[in-house]
JSON list of C-alpha atoms in Angstrom, two decimals:
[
{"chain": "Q", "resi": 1, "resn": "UNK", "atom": "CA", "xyz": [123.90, 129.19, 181.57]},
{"chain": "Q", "resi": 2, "resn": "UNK", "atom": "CA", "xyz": [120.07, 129.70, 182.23]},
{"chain": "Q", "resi": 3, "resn": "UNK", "atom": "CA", "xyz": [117.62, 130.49, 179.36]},
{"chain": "Q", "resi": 4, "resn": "UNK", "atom": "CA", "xyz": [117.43, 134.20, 179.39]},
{"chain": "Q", "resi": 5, "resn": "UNK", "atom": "CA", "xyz": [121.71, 133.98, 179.12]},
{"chain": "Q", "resi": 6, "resn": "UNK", "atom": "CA", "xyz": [121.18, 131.83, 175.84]},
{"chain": "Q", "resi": 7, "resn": "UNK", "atom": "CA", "xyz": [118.62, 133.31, 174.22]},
{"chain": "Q", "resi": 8, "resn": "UNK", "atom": "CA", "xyz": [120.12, 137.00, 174.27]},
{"chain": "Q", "resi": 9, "resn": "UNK", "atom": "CA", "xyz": [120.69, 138.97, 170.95]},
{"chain": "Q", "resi": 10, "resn": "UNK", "atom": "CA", "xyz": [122.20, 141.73, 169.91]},
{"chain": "Q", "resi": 11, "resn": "UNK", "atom": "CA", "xyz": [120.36, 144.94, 170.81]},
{"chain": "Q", "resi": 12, "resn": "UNK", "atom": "CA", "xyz": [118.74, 143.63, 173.90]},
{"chain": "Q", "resi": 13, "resn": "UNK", "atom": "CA", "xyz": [118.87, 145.82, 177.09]},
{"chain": "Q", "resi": 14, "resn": "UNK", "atom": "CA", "xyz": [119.63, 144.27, 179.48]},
{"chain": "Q", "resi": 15, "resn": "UNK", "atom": "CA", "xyz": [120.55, 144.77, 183.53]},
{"chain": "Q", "resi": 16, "resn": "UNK", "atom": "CA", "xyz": [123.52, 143.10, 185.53]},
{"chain": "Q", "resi": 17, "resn": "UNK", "atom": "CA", "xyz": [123.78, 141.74, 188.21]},
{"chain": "Q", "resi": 18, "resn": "UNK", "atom": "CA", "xyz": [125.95, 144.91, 189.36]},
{"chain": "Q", "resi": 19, "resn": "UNK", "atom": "CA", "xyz": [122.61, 147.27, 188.68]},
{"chain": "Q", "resi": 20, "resn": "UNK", "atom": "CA", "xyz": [124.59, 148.06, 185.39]},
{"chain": "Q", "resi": 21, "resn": "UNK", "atom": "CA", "xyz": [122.10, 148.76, 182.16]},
{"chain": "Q", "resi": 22, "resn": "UNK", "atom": "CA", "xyz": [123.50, 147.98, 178.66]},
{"chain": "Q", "resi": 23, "resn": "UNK", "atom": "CA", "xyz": [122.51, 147.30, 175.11]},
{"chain": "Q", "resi": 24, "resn": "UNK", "atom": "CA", "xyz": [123.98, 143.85, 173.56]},
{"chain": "Q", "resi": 25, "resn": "UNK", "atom": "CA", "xyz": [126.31, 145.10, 171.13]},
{"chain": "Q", "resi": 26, "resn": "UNK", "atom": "CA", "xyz": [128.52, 141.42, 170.76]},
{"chain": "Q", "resi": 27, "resn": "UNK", "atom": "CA", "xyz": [127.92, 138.05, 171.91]},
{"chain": "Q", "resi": 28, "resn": "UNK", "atom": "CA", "xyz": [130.59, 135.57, 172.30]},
{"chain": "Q", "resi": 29, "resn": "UNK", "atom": "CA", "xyz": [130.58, 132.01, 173.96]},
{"chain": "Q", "resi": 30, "resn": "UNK", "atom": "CA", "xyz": [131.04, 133.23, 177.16]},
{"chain": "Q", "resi": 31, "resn": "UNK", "atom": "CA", "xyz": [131.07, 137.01, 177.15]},
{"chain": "Q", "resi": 32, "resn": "UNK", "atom": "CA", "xyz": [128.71, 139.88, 176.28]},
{"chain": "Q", "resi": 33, "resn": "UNK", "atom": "CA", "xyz": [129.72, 143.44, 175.01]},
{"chain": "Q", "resi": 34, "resn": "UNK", "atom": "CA", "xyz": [127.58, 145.96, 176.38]},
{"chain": "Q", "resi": 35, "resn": "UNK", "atom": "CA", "xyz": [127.20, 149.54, 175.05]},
{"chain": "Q", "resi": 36, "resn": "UNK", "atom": "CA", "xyz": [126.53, 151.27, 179.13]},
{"chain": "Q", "resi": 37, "resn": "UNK", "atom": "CA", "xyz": [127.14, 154.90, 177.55]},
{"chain": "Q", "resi": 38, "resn": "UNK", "atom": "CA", "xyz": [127.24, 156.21, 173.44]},
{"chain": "Q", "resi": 39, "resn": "UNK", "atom": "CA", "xyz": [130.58, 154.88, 171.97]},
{"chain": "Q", "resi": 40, "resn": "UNK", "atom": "CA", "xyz": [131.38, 152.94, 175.64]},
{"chain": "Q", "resi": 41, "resn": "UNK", "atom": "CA", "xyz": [131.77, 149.35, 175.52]},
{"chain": "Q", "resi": 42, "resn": "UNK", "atom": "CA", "xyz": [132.68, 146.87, 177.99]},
{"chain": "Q", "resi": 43, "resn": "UNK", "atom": "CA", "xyz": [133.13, 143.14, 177.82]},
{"chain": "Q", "resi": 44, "resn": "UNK", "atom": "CA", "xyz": [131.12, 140.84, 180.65]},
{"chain": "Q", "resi": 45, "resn": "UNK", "atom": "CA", "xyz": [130.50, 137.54, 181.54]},
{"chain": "Q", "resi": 46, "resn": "UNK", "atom": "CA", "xyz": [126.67, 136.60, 180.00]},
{"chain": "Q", "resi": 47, "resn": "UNK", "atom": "CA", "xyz": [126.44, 134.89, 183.98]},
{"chain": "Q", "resi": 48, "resn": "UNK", "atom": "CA", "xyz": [125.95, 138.80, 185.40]},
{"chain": "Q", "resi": 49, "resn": "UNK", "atom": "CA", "xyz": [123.13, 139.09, 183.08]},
{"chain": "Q", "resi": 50, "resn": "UNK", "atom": "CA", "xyz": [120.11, 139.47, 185.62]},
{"chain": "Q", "resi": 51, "resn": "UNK", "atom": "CA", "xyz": [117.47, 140.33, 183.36]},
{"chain": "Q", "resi": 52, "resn": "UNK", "atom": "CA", "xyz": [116.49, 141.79, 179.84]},
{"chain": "Q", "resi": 53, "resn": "UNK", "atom": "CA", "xyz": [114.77, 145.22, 180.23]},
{"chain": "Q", "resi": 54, "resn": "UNK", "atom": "CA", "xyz": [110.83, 145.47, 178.14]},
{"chain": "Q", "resi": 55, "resn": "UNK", "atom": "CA", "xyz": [110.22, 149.24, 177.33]},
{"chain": "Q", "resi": 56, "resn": "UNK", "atom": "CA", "xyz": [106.43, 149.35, 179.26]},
{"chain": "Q", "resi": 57, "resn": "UNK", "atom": "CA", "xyz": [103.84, 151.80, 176.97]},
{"chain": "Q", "resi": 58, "resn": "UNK", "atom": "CA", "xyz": [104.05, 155.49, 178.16]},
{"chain": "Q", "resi": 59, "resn": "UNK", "atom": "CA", "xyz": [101.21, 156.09, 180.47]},
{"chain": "Q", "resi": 60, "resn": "UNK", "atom": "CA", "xyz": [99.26, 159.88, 180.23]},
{"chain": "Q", "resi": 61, "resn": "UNK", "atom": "CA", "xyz": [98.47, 162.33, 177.63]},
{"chain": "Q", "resi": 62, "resn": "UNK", "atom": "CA", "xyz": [101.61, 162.79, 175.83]},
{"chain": "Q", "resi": 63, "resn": "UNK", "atom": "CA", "xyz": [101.36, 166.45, 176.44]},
{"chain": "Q", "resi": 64, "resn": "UNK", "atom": "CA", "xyz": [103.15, 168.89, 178.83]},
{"chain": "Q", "resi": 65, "resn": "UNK", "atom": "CA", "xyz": [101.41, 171.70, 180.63]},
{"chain": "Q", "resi": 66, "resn": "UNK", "atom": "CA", "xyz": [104.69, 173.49, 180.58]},
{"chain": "Q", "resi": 67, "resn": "UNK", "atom": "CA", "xyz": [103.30, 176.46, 182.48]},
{"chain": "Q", "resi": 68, "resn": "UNK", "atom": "CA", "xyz": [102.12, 175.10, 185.62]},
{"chain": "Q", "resi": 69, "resn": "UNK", "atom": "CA", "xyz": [105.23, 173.64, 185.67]},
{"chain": "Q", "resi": 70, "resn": "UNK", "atom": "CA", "xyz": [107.40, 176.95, 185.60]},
{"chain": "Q", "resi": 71, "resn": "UNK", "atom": "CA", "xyz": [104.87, 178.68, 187.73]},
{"chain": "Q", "resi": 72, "resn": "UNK", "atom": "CA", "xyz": [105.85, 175.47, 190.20]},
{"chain": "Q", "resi": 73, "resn": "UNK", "atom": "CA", "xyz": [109.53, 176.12, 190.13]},
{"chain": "Q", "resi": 74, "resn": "UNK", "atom": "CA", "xyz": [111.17, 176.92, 193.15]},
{"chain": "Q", "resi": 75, "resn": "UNK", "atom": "CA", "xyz": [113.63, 179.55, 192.46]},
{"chain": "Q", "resi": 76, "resn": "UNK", "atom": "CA", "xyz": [117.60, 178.92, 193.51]},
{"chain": "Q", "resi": 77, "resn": "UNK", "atom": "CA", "xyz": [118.52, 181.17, 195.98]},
{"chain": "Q", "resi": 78, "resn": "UNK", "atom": "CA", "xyz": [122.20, 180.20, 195.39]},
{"chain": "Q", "resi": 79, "resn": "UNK", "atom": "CA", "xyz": [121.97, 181.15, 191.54]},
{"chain": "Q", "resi": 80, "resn": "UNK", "atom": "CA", "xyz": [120.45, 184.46, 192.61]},
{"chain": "Q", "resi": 81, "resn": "UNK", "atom": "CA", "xyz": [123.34, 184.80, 195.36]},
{"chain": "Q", "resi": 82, "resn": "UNK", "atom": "CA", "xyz": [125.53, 184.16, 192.97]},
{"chain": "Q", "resi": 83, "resn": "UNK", "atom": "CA", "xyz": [124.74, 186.38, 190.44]},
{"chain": "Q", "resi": 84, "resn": "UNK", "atom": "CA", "xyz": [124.67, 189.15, 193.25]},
{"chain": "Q", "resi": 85, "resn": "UNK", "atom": "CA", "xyz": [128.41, 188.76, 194.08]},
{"chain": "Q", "resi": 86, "resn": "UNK", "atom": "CA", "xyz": [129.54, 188.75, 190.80]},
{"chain": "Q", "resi": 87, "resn": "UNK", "atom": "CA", "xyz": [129.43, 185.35, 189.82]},
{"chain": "Q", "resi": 88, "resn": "UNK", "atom": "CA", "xyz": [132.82, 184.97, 190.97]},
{"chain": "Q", "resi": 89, "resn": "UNK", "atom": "CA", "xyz": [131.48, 182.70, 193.54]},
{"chain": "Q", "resi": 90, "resn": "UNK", "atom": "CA", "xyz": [134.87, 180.31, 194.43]},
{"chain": "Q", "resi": 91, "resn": "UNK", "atom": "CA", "xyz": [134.06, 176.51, 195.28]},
{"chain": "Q", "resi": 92, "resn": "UNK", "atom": "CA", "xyz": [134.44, 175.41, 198.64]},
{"chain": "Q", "resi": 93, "resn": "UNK", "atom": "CA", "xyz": [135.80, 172.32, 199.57]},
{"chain": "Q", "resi": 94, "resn": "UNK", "atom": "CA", "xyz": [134.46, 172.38, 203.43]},
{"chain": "Q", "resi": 95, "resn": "UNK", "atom": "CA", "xyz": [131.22, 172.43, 205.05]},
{"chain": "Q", "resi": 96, "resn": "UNK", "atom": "CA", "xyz": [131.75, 175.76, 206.37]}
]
């Protein structure tokens, strides 16, 4: 096993080597439980661990200018379409 395999803990995040991000939740000899969704854990070999994930700082203000960003907004024709018929709207299940 390399370095980064060895020296994991648990509550790393990490990323596989299947693009799959988890926390370390278990470590065993060989194997690595890894939380990949609230109360969802899975059991891995500690060889698909690719590499630990490092939080970076936040970058900007901190603030939201949340009316530019309504006034931005596209609106959805389809909701509005929708609404006009009824809302009844069935799903389709072909491109037509």
């Amino acid at each position: 096993m390399t370095a980064l395999q060895d020296s994991l803990s648990v509550g790393d995040r990490i990323l596989t080597t299947a693009g799959l991000h988890g926390t370390v939740v278990a470590l065993g000899d060989e194997t690595i439980d890894l939380e990949i969704a609230p109360g969802v854990v899975t059991t891995w070999s500690r060889l698909v661990v690719r590499e630990q994930i490092v939080d970076a700082p936040l970058q900007g203000s901190g603030s939201i200018d949340h009316e530019s960003i309504d006034a931005e907004a596209p609106a959805t024709d389809i909701v509005r379409e929708d609404r006009e018929n009824g809302g009844d709207t069935p799903p389709r299940l072909n491109k037509d």
